[in-house]
PDB file of C-alpha atoms and ligand atoms in Angstrom:
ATOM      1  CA  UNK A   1       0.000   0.000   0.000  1.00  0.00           C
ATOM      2  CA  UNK A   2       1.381   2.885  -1.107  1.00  0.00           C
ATOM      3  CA  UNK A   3      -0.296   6.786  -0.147  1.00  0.00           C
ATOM      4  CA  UNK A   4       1.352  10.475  -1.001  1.00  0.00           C
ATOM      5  CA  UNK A   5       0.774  12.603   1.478  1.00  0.00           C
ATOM      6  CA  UNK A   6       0.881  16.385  -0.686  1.00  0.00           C
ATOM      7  CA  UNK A   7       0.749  19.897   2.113  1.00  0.00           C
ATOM      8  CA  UNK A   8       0.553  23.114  -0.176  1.00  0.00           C
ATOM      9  CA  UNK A   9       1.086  26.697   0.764  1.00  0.00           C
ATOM     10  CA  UNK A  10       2.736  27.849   3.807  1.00  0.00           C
ATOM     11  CA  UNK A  11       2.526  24.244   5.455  1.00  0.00           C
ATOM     12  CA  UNK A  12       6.391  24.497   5.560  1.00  0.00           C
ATOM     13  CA  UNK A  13       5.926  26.433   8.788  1.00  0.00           C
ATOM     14  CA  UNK A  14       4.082  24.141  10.919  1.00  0.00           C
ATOM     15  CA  UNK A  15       4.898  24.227  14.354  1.00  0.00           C
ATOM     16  CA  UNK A  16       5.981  27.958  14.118  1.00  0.00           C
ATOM     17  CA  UNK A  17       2.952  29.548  11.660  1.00  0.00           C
ATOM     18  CA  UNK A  18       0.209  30.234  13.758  1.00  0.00           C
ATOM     19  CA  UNK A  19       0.628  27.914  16.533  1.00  0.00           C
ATOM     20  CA  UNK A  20      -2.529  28.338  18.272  1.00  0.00           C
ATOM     21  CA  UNK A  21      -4.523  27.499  15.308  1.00  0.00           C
ATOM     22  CA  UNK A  22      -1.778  25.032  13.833  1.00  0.00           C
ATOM     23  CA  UNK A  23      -0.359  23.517  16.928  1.00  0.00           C
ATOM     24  CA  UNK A  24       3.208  23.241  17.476  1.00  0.00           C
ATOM     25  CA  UNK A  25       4.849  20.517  15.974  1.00  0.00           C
ATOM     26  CA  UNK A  26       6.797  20.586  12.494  1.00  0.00           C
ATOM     27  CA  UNK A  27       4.925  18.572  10.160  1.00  0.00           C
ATOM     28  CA  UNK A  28       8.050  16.181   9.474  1.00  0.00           C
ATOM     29  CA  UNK A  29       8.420  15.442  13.544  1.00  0.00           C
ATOM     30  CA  UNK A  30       4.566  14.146  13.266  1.00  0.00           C
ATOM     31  CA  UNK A  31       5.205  12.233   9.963  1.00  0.00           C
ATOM     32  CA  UNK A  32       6.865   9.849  12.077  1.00  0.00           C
ATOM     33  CA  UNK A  33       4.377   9.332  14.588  1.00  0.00           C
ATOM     34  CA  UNK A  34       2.533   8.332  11.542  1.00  0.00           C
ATOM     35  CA  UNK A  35       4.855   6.109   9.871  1.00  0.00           C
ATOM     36  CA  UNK A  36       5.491   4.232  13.409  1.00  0.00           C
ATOM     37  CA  UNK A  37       1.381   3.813  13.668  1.00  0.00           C
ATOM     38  CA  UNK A  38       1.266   2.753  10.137  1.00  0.00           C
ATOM     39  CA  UNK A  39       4.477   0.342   9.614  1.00  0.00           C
ATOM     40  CA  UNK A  40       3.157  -1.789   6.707  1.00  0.00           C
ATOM     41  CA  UNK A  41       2.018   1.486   4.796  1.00  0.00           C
ATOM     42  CA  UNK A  42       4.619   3.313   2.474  1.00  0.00           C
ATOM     43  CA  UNK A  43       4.118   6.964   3.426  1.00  0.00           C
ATOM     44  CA  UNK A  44       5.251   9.673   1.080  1.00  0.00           C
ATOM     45  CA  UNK A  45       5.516  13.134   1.899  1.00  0.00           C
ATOM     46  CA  UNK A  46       5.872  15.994  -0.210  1.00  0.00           C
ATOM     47  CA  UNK A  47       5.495  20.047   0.589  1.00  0.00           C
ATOM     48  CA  UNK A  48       5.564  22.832  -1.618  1.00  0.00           C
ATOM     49  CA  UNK A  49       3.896  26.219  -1.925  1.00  0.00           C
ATOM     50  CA  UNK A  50       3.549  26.085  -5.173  1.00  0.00           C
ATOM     51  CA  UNK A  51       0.558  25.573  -7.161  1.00  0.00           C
ATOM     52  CA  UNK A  52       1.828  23.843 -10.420  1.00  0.00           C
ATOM     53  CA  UNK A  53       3.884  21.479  -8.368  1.00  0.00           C
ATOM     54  CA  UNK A  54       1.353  20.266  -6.232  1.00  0.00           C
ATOM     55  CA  UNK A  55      -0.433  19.915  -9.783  1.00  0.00           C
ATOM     56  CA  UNK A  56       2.825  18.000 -10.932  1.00  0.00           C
ATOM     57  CA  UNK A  57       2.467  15.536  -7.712  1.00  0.00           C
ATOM     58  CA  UNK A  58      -0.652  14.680  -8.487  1.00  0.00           C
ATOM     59  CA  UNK A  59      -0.098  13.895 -11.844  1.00  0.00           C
ATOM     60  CA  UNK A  60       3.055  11.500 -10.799  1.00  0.00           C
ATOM     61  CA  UNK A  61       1.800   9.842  -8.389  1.00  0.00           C
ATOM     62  CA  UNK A  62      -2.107   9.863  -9.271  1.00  0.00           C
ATOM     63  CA  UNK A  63      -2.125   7.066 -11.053  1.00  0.00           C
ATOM     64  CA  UNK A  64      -0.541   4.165  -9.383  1.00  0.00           C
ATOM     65  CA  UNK A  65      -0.472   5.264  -5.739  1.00  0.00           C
ATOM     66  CA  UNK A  66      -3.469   3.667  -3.517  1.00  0.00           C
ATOM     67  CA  UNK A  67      -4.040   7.141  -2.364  1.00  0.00           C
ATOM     68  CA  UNK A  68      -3.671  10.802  -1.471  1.00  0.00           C
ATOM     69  CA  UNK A  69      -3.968  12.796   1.162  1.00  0.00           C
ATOM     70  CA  UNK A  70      -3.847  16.326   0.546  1.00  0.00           C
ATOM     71  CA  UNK A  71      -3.990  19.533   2.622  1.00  0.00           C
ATOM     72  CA  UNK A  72      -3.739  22.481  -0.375  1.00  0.00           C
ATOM     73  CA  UNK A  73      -3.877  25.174   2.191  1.00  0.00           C
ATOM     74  CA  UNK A  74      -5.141  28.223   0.817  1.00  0.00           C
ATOM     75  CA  UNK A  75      -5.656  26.838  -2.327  1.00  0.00           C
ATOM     76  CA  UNK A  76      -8.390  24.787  -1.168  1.00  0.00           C
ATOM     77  CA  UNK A  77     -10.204  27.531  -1.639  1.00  0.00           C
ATOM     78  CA  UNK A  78     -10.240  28.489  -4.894  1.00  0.00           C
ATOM     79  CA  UNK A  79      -7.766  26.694  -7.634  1.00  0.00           C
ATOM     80  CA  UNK A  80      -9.784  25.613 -10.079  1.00  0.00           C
ATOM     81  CA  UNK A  81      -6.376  24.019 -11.340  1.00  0.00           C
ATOM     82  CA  UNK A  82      -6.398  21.328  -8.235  1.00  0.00           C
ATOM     83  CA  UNK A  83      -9.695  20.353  -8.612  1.00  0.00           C
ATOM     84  CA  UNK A  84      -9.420  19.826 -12.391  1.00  0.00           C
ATOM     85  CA  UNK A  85      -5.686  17.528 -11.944  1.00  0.00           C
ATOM     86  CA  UNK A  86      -7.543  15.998  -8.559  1.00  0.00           C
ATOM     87  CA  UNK A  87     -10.372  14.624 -11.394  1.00  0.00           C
ATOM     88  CA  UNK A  88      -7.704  14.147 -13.598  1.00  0.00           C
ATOM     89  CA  UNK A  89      -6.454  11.276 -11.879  1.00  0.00           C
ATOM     90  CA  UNK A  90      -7.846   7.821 -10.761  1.00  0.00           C
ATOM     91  CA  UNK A  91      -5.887   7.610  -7.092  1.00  0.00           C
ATOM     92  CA  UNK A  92      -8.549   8.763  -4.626  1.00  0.00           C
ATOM     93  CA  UNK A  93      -7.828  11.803  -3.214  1.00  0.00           C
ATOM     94  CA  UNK A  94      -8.506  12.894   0.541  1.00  0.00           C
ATOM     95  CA  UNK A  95      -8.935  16.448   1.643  1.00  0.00           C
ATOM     96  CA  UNK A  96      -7.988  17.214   4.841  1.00  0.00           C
ATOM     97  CA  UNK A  97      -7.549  20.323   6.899  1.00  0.00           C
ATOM     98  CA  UNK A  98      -5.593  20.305  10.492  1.00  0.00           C
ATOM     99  CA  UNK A  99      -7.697  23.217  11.327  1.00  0.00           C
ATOM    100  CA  UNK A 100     -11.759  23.325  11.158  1.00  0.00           C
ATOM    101  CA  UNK A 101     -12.333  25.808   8.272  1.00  0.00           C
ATOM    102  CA  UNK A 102     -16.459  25.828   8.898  1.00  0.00           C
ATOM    103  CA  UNK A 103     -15.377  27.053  12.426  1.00  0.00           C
ATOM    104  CA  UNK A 104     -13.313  30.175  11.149  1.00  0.00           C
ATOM    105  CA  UNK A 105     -13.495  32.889   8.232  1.00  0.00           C
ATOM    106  CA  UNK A 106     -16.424  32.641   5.759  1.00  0.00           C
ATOM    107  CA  UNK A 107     -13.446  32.716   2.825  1.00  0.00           C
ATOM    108  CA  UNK A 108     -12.538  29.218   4.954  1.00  0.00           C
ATOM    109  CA  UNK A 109     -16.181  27.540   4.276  1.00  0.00           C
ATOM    110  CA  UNK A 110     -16.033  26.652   0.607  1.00  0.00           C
ATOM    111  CA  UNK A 111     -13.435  24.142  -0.701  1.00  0.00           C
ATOM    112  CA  UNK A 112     -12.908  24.190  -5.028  1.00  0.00           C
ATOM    113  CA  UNK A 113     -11.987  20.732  -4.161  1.00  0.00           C
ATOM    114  CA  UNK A 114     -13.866  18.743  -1.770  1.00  0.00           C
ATOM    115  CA  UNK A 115     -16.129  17.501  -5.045  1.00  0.00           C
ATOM    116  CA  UNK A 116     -13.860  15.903  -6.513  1.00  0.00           C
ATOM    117  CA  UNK A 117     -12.411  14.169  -3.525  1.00  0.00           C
ATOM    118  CA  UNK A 118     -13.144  10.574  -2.184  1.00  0.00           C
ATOM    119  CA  UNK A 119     -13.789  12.672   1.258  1.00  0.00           C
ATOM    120  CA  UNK A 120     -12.873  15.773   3.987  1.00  0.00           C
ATOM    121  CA  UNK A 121     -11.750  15.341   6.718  1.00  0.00           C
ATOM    122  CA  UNK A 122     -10.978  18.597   9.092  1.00  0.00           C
ATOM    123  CA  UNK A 123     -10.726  19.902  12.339  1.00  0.00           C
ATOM    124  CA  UNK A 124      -8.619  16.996  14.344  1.00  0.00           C
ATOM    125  CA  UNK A 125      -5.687  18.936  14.550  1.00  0.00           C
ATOM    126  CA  UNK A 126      -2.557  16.598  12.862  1.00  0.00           C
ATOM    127  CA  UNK A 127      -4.620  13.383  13.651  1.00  0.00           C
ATOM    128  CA  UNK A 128      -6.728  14.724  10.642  1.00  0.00           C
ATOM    129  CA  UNK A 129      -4.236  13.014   8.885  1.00  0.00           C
ATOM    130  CA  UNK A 130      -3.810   9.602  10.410  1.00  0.00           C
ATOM    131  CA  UNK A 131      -8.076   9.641  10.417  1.00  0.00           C
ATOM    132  CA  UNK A 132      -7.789  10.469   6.095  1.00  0.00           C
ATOM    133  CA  UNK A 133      -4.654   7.533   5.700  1.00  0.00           C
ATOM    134  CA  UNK A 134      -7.370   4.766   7.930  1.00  0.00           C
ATOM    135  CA  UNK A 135      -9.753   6.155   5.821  1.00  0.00           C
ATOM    136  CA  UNK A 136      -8.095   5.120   2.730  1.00  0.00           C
ATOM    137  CA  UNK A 137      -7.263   1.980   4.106  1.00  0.00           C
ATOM    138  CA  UNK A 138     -10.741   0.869   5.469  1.00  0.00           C
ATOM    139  CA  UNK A 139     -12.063   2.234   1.755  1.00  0.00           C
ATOM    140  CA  UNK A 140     -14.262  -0.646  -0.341  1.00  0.00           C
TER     141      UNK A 140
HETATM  142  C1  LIG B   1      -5.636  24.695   6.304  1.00  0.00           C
HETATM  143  C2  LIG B   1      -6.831  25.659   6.305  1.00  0.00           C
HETATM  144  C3  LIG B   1      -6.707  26.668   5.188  1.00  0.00           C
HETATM  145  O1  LIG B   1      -7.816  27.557   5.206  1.00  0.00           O
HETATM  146  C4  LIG B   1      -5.441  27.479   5.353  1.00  0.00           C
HETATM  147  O2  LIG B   1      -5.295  28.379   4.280  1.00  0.00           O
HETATM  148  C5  LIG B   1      -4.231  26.634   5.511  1.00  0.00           C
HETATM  149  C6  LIG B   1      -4.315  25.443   6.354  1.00  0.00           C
HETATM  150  C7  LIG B   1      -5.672  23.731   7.504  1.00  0.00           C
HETATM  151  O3  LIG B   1      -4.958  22.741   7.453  1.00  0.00           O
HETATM  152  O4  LIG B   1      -6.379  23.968   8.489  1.00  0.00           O
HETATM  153  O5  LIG B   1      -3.155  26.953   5.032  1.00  0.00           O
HETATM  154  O6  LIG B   1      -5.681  23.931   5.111  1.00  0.00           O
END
């Protein structure tokens, strides 16, 4: 079983951006919390802030991976661009969000890409991602 885990924008900072929303752990430091809870899972990790390489992720991996769980940050909220390369691909695709977005901002409500995902998952702090990677497993 093989799943990418993709953060976009500004997800780099983790642990020092924001910390009372964000909590304060670096996202690597958590990633092996995850691997440890997952050992017969291959967990992939890749960060960038940029648009057209989260794009290029997708594409790579999208099409033999078991799945993907991505957090596009800001983006989320409007790049038409994700949302076309997330249907572009067969691996299902989670959305996930450490924060809860419905809790904060209106701008933070609607998601460009939650349609064409397999499911969100938000609000659990880093464990949103361990829920979205069980998720993929436990998927029919
Ligand atoms: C986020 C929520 C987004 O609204 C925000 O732009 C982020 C992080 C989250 O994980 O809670 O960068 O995706």
């Amino acid at each position: 079983m093989r799943i990418q885990i993709i953060n976009g924008p500004n997800l780099n900072l983790l642990g020092v951006r924001e910390p009372e929303i964000y909590g304060r752990h670096g996202f690597e430091e958590y990633l092996q919390v995850l691997r440890d809870t997952f050992p017969d899972v291959q967990l992939d990790y890749y960060q960038s802030n940029v648009e057209g390489e989260l794009i290029n992720k997708i594409h790579e991996v999208g099409f033999d991976y078991d799945g993907i769980v991505l957090n596009a940050g800001a983006y989320t909220h409007y790049s038409i661009a994700l949302l076309d390369a997330i249907k572009g691909v067969s691996t299902p695709v989670i959305e996930v969000h450490i924060s809860n977005v419905h809790k904060r901002e209106e701008f933070r409500h609607h998601s460009a890409i939650s349609s064409a995902c397999l499911g969100v998952i938000c609000g659990f702090g880093l464990d949103s991602y361990r829920l979205a990677v069980d998720a993929l497993l436990h998927k029919k």
